Amino acid sequence: MWNEKQIEEYLKNNLKESRYKHSLSVRDTAVELAKKYGEDEFKARLAGLTHDCAKNMNHKEIIAIIEKNGYNIDMVSRNNPELLHGLAGSIIAKNVMGIEDEDILNSIAYHTTGRKEMSLLEKIIYIADYVEPLRNFPGVDKLRETVYRDLDEGILLSFNNTITYVISLGQLLHRDTIDARNYIIIEKCR
Amino acid sequence: MWNEKQIEEYLKNNLKESRYKHSLSVRDTAVELAKKYGEDEFKARLAGLTHDCAKNMNHKEIIAIIEKNGYNIDMVSRNNPELLHGLAGSIIAKNVMGIEDEDILNSIAYHTTGRKEMSLLEKIIYIADYVEPLRNFPGVDKLRETVYRDLDEGILLSFNNTITYVISLGQLLHRDTIDARNYIIIEKCR
C-alpha cells in the first residue's frame, strides 16, 4: 500500500489545486470526527485524503474504469456520471494505491450519494466532505454545529438539504441517497 | 365483475362519506383526463371510482390482506402502512369486485407512491387523486392548470411537492416515488 506521501503526490498530480486543498481539509475534518465519535483515526485520515482522487477524471474515463471493473451503472448515474466519481475513486484507491480495507473503499465509493446502513466511517467521510472548513454555502454553520453535536442529525439535515436542492434544480435523485436518509430516520427512532 | 352500482354500494358501506364523495370526484376527473390525453374512458372511470376502496381499513387489516396475498412489504411501507392502502385496494378490486384488468389494478395499487415507467392510466389516476375539484391545498390551482396543459409536467410538480413536504415532516420517502419522478424527467428529456 502507498504511504501518505505517495498518495499526496498522486493527488497533487491529478487534482486541481483547490481540490487538493479540499482533500487535505476533508482528511483533517474526518480525523476530528473520528476522535469525537470513536472511529479509527488512521482509517478516517486515509479515506478523507483519498475520497476525491477520481474527481478530475472526465465522464468517459469514469464510466470506462467502472465498467472495466465489472460494475453495473444504474440509470440515474448513467444520466449523471458525476455521481460515479466516488466509485471510480474507490477503484483507484484499491488498484493503484493498494488500499484493501473494505470500509475505507466503501467510504470513498459512497461519499456522494450515501447508501442504506452506512458504517460510522462512511458517515464521517460523507459529512466531512460537506462541512470541512473550506466549504462555504448557505446553512453550512448550522450544519457544522449539528454534525459536531449529533452525527446522524447532521447527516439527516445534509440529506434533506441535498434532496431539496436537487429537486429545485429539476435533476434526478439517486435511490442510494433516499435509502440512506430512510435508514438514518429509522435508526434514530429505535 | 361487479357493475358500477355494486361498486358504489360497496364504497358507501366501507368509506366515510367524504371519502366516498372524493372517490366519485376522482372518477369524474379521471374521465376528463382520459378524454384529454387519449386513455380508455371506462378504465379511467373504474380505476378512479375504486382507487380508495381500502382507505378505511386499519393498518393491521391492510398488512394482513397484503401478506395473505403473497406480497412482500418493504421497510418504508412497514413503517408507514398508510402507503399500502393502494395495494390493498387493488386486491379488493380483484378478489371482491372481480376487476381483472392489470392496468386498472396497477393504477389502484400505485396511486399513492407512483412507480417507475407509469402507464398513462396510472398517471391519470395518480394525478386525478390530487387535483379533483374537492381537493384544496396551497398550490392546487397551479397544479390543476399544469395537469391540464401537460400531464407529465403536472405529475413532476406533484412529486416535487410531495417529496419536499415529506422531508419537511421528517418522514420516510418511498423509493417508488423517487423512481417515478426520475423516469418522468428522463422521459421528458428524450
Short mmCIF file of C-alpha atoms in Angstrom, two decimals:
data_model
loop_
_atom_site.label_atom_id
_atom_site.label_comp_id
_atom_site.label_asym_id
_atom_site.label_seq_id
_atom_site.Cartn_x
_atom_site.Cartn_y
_atom_site.Cartn_z
CA MET A 1 0.00 0.00 0.00
CA TRP A 2 1.17 3.51 -0.79
CA ASN A 3 2.20 5.72 2.10
CA GLU A 4 0.60 9.10 2.63
CA LYS A 5 3.43 10.94 0.87
CA GLN A 6 2.85 8.86 -2.27
CA ILE A 7 -0.91 9.44 -2.10
CA GLU A 8 -0.43 13.18 -1.67
CA GLU A 9 1.90 13.18 -4.67
CA TYR A 10 -0.75 11.39 -6.77
CA LEU A 11 -3.42 13.88 -5.70
CA LYS A 12 -1.17 16.85 -6.45
CA ASN A 13 -0.58 15.49 -9.95
CA ASN A 14 -4.19 14.53 -10.65
CA LEU A 15 -6.36 17.18 -9.00
CA LYS A 16 -6.74 20.93 -9.35
CA GLU A 17 -5.05 22.81 -6.53
CA SER A 18 -8.36 23.78 -4.87
CA ARG A 19 -9.48 20.15 -4.93
CA TYR A 20 -6.15 19.04 -3.45
CA LYS A 21 -6.58 21.52 -0.59
CA HIS A 22 -10.16 20.30 -0.10
CA SER A 23 -8.85 16.73 0.15
CA LEU A 24 -6.41 17.68 2.93
CA SER A 25 -9.20 19.54 4.68
CA VAL A 26 -11.60 16.57 4.49
CA ARG A 27 -8.77 14.41 5.84
CA ASP A 28 -8.36 16.68 8.88
CA THR A 29 -12.12 17.04 9.48
CA ALA A 30 -12.57 13.28 9.19
CA VAL A 31 -9.87 12.76 11.85
CA GLU A 32 -11.61 15.24 14.16
CA LEU A 33 -14.93 13.46 13.71
CA ALA A 34 -13.26 10.05 14.18
CA LYS A 35 -11.86 11.25 17.53
CA LYS A 36 -15.25 12.58 18.59
CA TYR A 37 -17.34 9.59 17.52
CA GLY A 38 -14.91 6.73 18.20
CA GLU A 39 -13.75 5.70 14.73
CA ASP A 40 -10.23 4.55 13.81
CA GLU A 41 -8.34 7.80 13.14
CA PHE A 42 -5.97 6.37 10.58
CA LYS A 43 -8.80 4.91 8.50
CA ALA A 44 -10.62 8.24 8.63
CA ARG A 45 -7.42 10.04 7.63
CA LEU A 46 -6.79 7.79 4.66
CA ALA A 47 -10.41 7.76 3.47
CA GLY A 48 -10.68 11.55 3.81
CA LEU A 49 -7.44 12.14 1.92
CA THR A 50 -8.33 9.84 -0.98
CA HIS A 51 -12.12 10.34 -1.30
CA ASP A 52 -11.92 12.65 -4.35
CA CYS A 53 -8.95 11.02 -6.08
CA ALA A 54 -11.05 10.46 -9.23
CA LYS A 55 -12.64 13.90 -9.20
CA ASN A 56 -10.73 15.24 -12.19
CA MET A 57 -11.38 12.29 -14.49
CA ASN A 58 -13.83 13.07 -17.27
CA HIS A 59 -17.13 11.19 -17.59
CA LYS A 60 -15.84 8.90 -20.33
CA GLU A 61 -12.85 7.85 -18.23
CA ILE A 62 -15.02 7.36 -15.13
CA ILE A 63 -17.52 5.16 -16.98
CA ALA A 64 -14.70 3.19 -18.61
CA ILE A 65 -12.91 2.35 -15.35
CA ILE A 66 -16.17 1.37 -13.67
CA GLU A 67 -17.32 -0.90 -16.48
CA LYS A 68 -13.84 -2.41 -16.84
CA ASN A 69 -14.04 -3.39 -13.17
CA GLY A 70 -17.36 -5.19 -13.64
CA TYR A 71 -19.82 -2.75 -12.04
CA ASN A 72 -23.28 -2.11 -13.48
CA ILE A 73 -24.16 1.57 -13.89
CA ASP A 74 -27.69 2.44 -12.81
CA MET A 75 -29.95 4.70 -14.85
CA VAL A 76 -29.55 7.78 -12.66
CA SER A 77 -25.75 7.59 -12.62
CA ARG A 78 -25.71 6.96 -16.36
CA ASN A 79 -27.56 10.27 -16.77
CA ASN A 80 -25.33 12.00 -14.23
CA PRO A 81 -21.87 10.39 -14.29
CA GLU A 82 -20.62 12.97 -11.80
CA LEU A 83 -22.25 10.71 -9.17
CA LEU A 84 -19.77 7.98 -10.10
CA HIS A 85 -16.52 9.74 -9.16
CA GLY A 86 -16.68 8.11 -5.71
CA LEU A 87 -16.92 4.59 -7.11
CA ALA A 88 -14.16 5.34 -9.62
CA GLY A 89 -12.09 6.74 -6.75
CA SER A 90 -12.50 3.55 -4.73
CA ILE A 91 -11.21 1.55 -7.71
CA ILE A 92 -8.15 3.78 -7.98
CA ALA A 93 -7.60 3.63 -4.22
CA LYS A 94 -7.60 -0.16 -4.43
CA ASN A 95 -5.89 -0.87 -7.75
CA VAL A 96 -3.39 2.00 -7.89
CA MET A 97 -2.78 2.89 -4.24
CA GLY A 98 -3.15 -0.62 -2.87
CA ILE A 99 -5.75 0.21 -0.20
CA GLU A 100 -7.51 -3.04 0.75
CA ASP A 101 -9.69 -2.04 3.71
CA GLU A 102 -13.31 -2.51 2.57
CA ASP A 103 -14.67 0.13 4.93
CA ILE A 104 -12.27 2.75 3.55
CA LEU A 105 -13.09 1.73 -0.03
CA ASN A 106 -16.85 1.92 0.65
CA SER A 107 -16.43 5.32 2.30
CA ILE A 108 -14.80 6.59 -0.87
CA ALA A 109 -17.32 4.85 -3.14
CA TYR A 110 -20.44 6.19 -1.38
CA HIS A 111 -19.27 9.63 -0.27
CA THR A 112 -21.51 11.47 -2.76
CA THR A 113 -24.81 9.58 -2.56
CA GLY A 114 -24.63 7.82 0.79
CA ARG A 115 -26.38 4.42 0.95
CA LYS A 116 -28.50 2.34 3.29
CA GLU A 117 -26.94 1.17 6.54
CA MET A 118 -23.85 3.39 6.29
CA SER A 119 -20.97 2.45 8.58
CA LEU A 120 -19.59 5.03 11.02
CA LEU A 121 -16.63 5.65 8.71
CA GLU A 122 -18.91 6.08 5.69
CA LYS A 123 -20.96 8.64 7.64
CA ILE A 124 -17.83 10.52 8.72
CA ILE A 125 -16.41 10.79 5.20
CA TYR A 126 -19.79 11.70 3.72
CA ILE A 127 -20.28 14.59 6.12
CA ALA A 128 -16.62 15.70 6.43
CA ASP A 129 -16.82 16.35 2.70
CA TYR A 130 -19.71 18.78 3.37
CA VAL A 131 -18.52 20.60 6.44
CA GLU A 132 -14.72 20.83 6.11
CA PRO A 133 -13.65 24.42 6.89
CA LEU A 134 -13.09 25.45 3.25
CA ARG A 135 -16.76 24.76 2.42
CA ASN A 136 -18.99 27.78 2.25
CA PHE A 137 -22.70 27.62 1.38
CA PRO A 138 -25.91 28.92 2.95
CA GLY A 139 -26.56 26.98 6.15
CA VAL A 140 -23.06 25.50 6.49
CA ASP A 141 -22.56 26.92 10.00
CA LYS A 142 -25.78 25.34 11.27
CA LEU A 143 -24.83 22.07 9.57
CA ARG A 144 -21.34 22.09 11.17
CA GLU A 145 -22.76 22.79 14.58
CA THR A 146 -25.26 19.95 14.17
CA VAL A 147 -22.64 17.46 12.94
CA TYR A 148 -20.44 18.02 15.99
CA ARG A 149 -23.44 17.73 18.32
CA ASP A 150 -25.21 14.71 16.75
CA LEU A 151 -23.66 12.96 13.75
CA ASP A 152 -26.88 11.33 12.50
CA GLU A 153 -28.86 14.53 12.94
CA GLY A 154 -26.24 16.39 10.89
CA ILE A 155 -26.25 13.77 8.15
CA LEU A 156 -30.06 13.82 8.02
CA LEU A 157 -30.00 17.61 7.68
CA SER A 158 -27.46 17.28 4.89
CA PHE A 159 -29.56 14.69 3.02
CA ASN A 160 -32.64 16.89 3.39
CA ASN A 161 -30.76 19.91 2.02
CA THR A 162 -29.33 17.87 -0.84
CA ILE A 163 -32.66 16.33 -1.87
CA THR A 164 -34.44 19.69 -1.72
CA TYR A 165 -31.64 21.29 -3.75
CA VAL A 166 -31.66 18.55 -6.40
CA ILE A 167 -35.43 18.98 -6.73
CA SER A 168 -35.08 22.74 -7.11
CA LEU A 169 -32.67 22.06 -10.00
CA GLY A 170 -35.06 19.55 -11.61
CA GLN A 171 -32.35 16.90 -11.50
CA LEU A 172 -32.57 13.16 -10.86
CA LEU A 173 -32.44 11.82 -7.30
CA HIS A 174 -30.31 8.78 -6.56
CA ARG A 175 -32.03 5.89 -4.77
CA ASP A 176 -28.98 5.40 -2.54
CA THR A 177 -29.48 8.86 -1.05
CA ILE A 178 -33.14 8.12 -0.34
CA ASP A 179 -32.23 4.77 1.22
CA ALA A 180 -29.50 6.42 3.29
CA ARG A 181 -31.91 9.05 4.61
CA ASN A 182 -34.63 6.49 5.38
CA TYR A 183 -32.18 4.32 7.35
CA ILE A 184 -30.91 7.25 9.38
CA ILE A 185 -34.50 8.17 10.33
CA ILE A 186 -35.36 4.60 11.26
CA GLU A 187 -32.13 4.21 13.27
CA LYS A 188 -32.83 7.43 15.14
CA CYS A 189 -36.35 6.28 16.05
CA ARG A 190 -35.17 2.97 17.51
CA MET B 1 -67.22 -8.37 -12.46
CA TRP B 2 -69.34 -6.06 -10.35
CA ASN B 3 -71.20 -3.28 -12.12
CA GLU B 4 -70.76 0.34 -11.06
CA LYS B 5 -73.88 0.28 -8.90
CA GLN B 6 -72.47 -2.62 -6.87
CA ILE B 7 -69.09 -0.90 -6.53
CA GLU B 8 -70.74 2.33 -5.38
CA GLU B 9 -72.74 0.36 -2.82
CA TYR B 10 -69.53 -1.23 -1.51
CA LEU B 11 -67.82 2.16 -1.25
CA LYS B 12 -70.84 3.69 0.53
CA ASN B 13 -70.73 0.89 3.07
CA ASN B 14 -66.97 0.87 3.56
CA LEU B 15 -65.84 4.50 3.33
CA LYS B 16 -66.59 7.68 5.24
CA GLU B 17 -68.99 9.93 3.35
CA SER B 18 -66.27 12.48 2.48
CA ARG B 19 -64.07 9.70 1.09
CA TYR B 20 -66.99 8.35 -0.94
CA LYS B 21 -67.55 11.80 -2.47
CA HIS B 22 -63.82 12.07 -3.17
CA SER B 23 -63.98 8.71 -5.00
CA LEU B 24 -66.78 9.93 -7.28
CA SER B 25 -64.82 13.11 -7.89
CA VAL B 26 -61.62 11.25 -8.78
CA ARG B 27 -63.72 9.09 -11.12
CA ASP B 28 -65.01 12.18 -12.95
CA THR B 29 -61.63 13.90 -13.08
CA ALA B 30 -60.03 10.70 -14.36
CA VAL B 31 -62.60 10.53 -17.17
CA GLU B 32 -61.88 14.16 -18.11
CA LEU B 33 -58.15 13.47 -18.22
CA ALA B 34 -58.72 10.24 -20.18
CA LYS B 35 -60.65 12.24 -22.80
CA LYS B 36 -57.93 14.86 -22.96
CA TYR B 37 -54.95 12.50 -23.11
CA GLY B 38 -56.45 9.59 -25.09
CA GLU B 39 -56.94 6.90 -22.45
CA ASP B 40 -59.87 4.44 -22.34
CA GLU B 41 -62.61 6.37 -20.51
CA PHE B 42 -64.25 3.33 -18.95
CA LYS B 43 -60.97 2.11 -17.48
CA ALA B 44 -60.27 5.57 -16.08
CA ARG B 45 -63.80 5.71 -14.65
CA LEU B 46 -63.50 2.33 -12.94
CA ALA B 47 -59.97 2.93 -11.62
CA GLY B 48 -60.91 6.39 -10.33
CA LEU B 49 -64.02 5.11 -8.61
CA THR B 50 -62.27 2.21 -6.87
CA HIS B 51 -58.81 3.67 -6.12
CA ASP B 52 -59.51 4.30 -2.41
CA CYS B 53 -61.69 1.25 -1.72
CA ALA B 54 -59.31 0.10 1.06
CA LYS B 55 -58.85 3.56 2.57
CA ASN B 56 -60.86 2.87 5.71
CA MET B 57 -59.18 -0.41 6.61
CA ASN B 58 -56.89 -0.16 9.61
CA HIS B 59 -53.17 -0.86 9.35
CA LYS B 60 -53.49 -4.35 10.77
CA GLU B 61 -56.15 -5.32 8.22
CA ILE B 62 -54.17 -3.77 5.38
CA ILE B 63 -50.98 -5.64 6.29
CA ALA B 64 -52.94 -8.89 6.76
CA ILE B 65 -54.61 -8.79 3.33
CA ILE B 66 -51.33 -7.91 1.62
CA GLU B 67 -49.33 -10.68 3.31
CA LYS B 68 -52.15 -13.21 2.74
CA ASN B 69 -51.92 -12.43 -0.97
CA GLY B 70 -48.19 -13.13 -1.07
CA TYR B 71 -46.70 -9.64 -1.32
CA ASN B 72 -43.53 -8.62 0.49
CA ILE B 73 -43.78 -5.39 2.46
CA ASP B 74 -40.79 -3.08 2.08
CA MET B 75 -39.20 -1.31 5.02
CA VAL B 76 -40.67 2.11 4.30
CA SER B 77 -44.22 0.79 3.93
CA ARG B 78 -43.80 -1.32 7.05
CA ASN B 79 -43.05 1.89 8.94
CA ASN B 80 -45.87 3.76 7.21
CA PRO B 81 -48.66 1.28 6.36
CA GLU B 82 -50.81 4.15 5.08
CA LEU B 83 -48.75 3.83 1.88
CA LEU B 84 -50.20 0.33 1.40
CA HIS B 85 -53.89 1.22 1.06
CA GLY B 86 -53.48 1.31 -2.73
CA LEU B 87 -52.07 -2.19 -2.92
CA ALA B 88 -54.75 -3.46 -0.52
CA GLY B 89 -57.35 -1.71 -2.69
CA SER B 90 -56.10 -3.47 -5.82
CA ILE B 91 -56.50 -6.81 -4.04
CA ILE B 92 -60.09 -5.97 -3.08
CA ALA B 93 -60.81 -4.69 -6.59
CA LYS B 94 -59.63 -8.01 -7.98
CA ASN B 95 -60.80 -10.54 -5.39
CA VAL B 96 -64.04 -8.91 -4.23
CA MET B 97 -65.16 -6.81 -7.20
CA GLY B 98 -63.80 -9.13 -9.90
CA ILE B 99 -61.78 -6.50 -11.78
CA GLU B 100 -59.19 -8.33 -13.87
CA ASP B 101 -57.64 -5.57 -15.99
CA GLU B 102 -53.99 -5.34 -14.91
CA ASP B 103 -53.67 -1.66 -15.85
CA ILE B 104 -56.65 -0.75 -13.66
CA LEU B 105 -55.32 -2.85 -10.79
CA ASN B 106 -51.86 -1.25 -11.08
CA SER B 107 -53.41 2.22 -11.17
CA ILE B 108 -55.14 1.46 -7.88
CA ALA B 109 -52.06 -0.18 -6.38
CA TYR B 110 -49.64 2.65 -7.20
CA HIS B 111 -51.87 5.69 -6.85
CA THR B 112 -50.13 6.92 -3.67
CA THR B 113 -46.45 6.40 -4.39
CA GLY B 114 -46.30 6.22 -8.18
CA ARG B 115 -43.61 3.94 -9.63
CA LYS B 116 -41.10 3.80 -12.46
CA GLU B 117 -42.46 3.67 -16.02
CA MET B 118 -46.05 4.52 -15.09
CA SER B 119 -48.66 3.79 -17.74
CA LEU B 120 -50.93 6.59 -18.97
CA LEU B 121 -53.78 5.23 -16.83
CA GLU B 122 -51.53 5.05 -13.75
CA LYS B 123 -50.52 8.67 -14.31
CA ILE B 124 -54.14 9.77 -14.71
CA ILE B 125 -55.32 8.09 -11.51
CA TYR B 126 -52.29 9.30 -9.55
CA ILE B 127 -52.88 12.92 -10.50
CA ALA B 128 -56.71 12.87 -10.55
CA ASP B 129 -56.47 11.93 -6.89
CA TYR B 130 -54.52 15.16 -6.28
CA VAL B 131 -56.43 17.66 -8.39
CA GLU B 132 -60.09 16.54 -8.26
CA PRO B 133 -62.28 19.60 -7.54
CA LEU B 134 -62.85 18.78 -3.85
CA ARG B 135 -59.11 18.96 -3.13
CA ASN B 136 -57.90 22.17 -1.56
CA PHE B 137 -54.29 22.83 -0.59
CA PRO B 138 -51.75 25.58 -1.25
CA GLY B 139 -50.76 25.45 -4.91
CA VAL B 140 -53.65 23.24 -6.07
CA ASP B 141 -54.79 25.76 -8.70
CA LYS B 142 -51.35 25.95 -10.28
CA LEU B 143 -51.12 22.16 -10.19
CA ARG B 144 -54.55 21.76 -11.86
CA GLU B 145 -53.66 24.23 -14.56
CA THR B 146 -50.38 22.39 -15.20
CA VAL B 147 -52.01 18.94 -15.30
CA TYR B 148 -54.48 20.03 -17.99
CA ARG B 149 -51.70 21.67 -20.00
CA ASP B 150 -49.00 18.98 -19.72
CA LEU B 151 -49.69 15.74 -17.85
CA ASP B 152 -46.06 14.83 -17.17
CA GLU B 153 -45.21 18.37 -16.11
CA GLY B 154 -48.12 18.28 -13.64
CA ILE B 155 -47.10 14.91 -12.26
CA LEU B 156 -43.50 16.07 -11.86
CA LEU B 157 -44.69 19.14 -9.97
CA SER B 158 -46.81 16.92 -7.75
CA PHE B 159 -43.89 14.57 -7.00
CA ASN B 160 -41.67 17.55 -6.20
CA ASN B 161 -44.30 18.98 -3.85
CA THR B 162 -44.83 15.60 -2.18
CA ILE B 163 -41.12 14.89 -1.67
CA THR B 164 -40.47 18.37 -0.28
CA TYR B 165 -43.47 18.03 2.04
CA VAL B 166 -42.44 14.59 3.29
CA ILE B 167 -38.95 15.97 4.03
CA SER B 168 -40.43 18.91 5.94
CA LEU B 169 -42.31 16.38 8.09
CA GLY B 170 -39.15 14.31 8.66
CA GLN B 171 -40.90 11.24 7.27
CA LEU B 172 -39.59 8.38 5.14
CA LEU B 173 -39.54 8.69 1.34
CA HIS B 174 -40.69 5.75 -0.75
CA ARG B 175 -38.30 4.55 -3.46
CA ASP B 176 -41.19 4.12 -5.89
CA THR B 177 -41.88 7.87 -5.76
CA ILE B 178 -38.23 8.65 -6.46
CA ASP B 179 -38.18 6.16 -9.34
CA ALA B 180 -41.43 7.59 -10.72
CA ARG B 181 -40.03 11.13 -10.63
CA ASN B 182 -36.71 10.10 -12.23
CA TYR B 183 -38.50 8.30 -15.08
CA ILE B 184 -40.75 11.28 -15.78
CA ILE B 185 -37.70 13.57 -16.01
CA ILE B 186 -35.85 11.16 -18.28
CA GLU B 187 -38.94 10.67 -20.50
CA LYS B 188 -39.39 14.43 -20.79
CA CYS B 189 -35.77 14.90 -21.86
CA ARG B 190 -35.98 12.31 -24.65
#
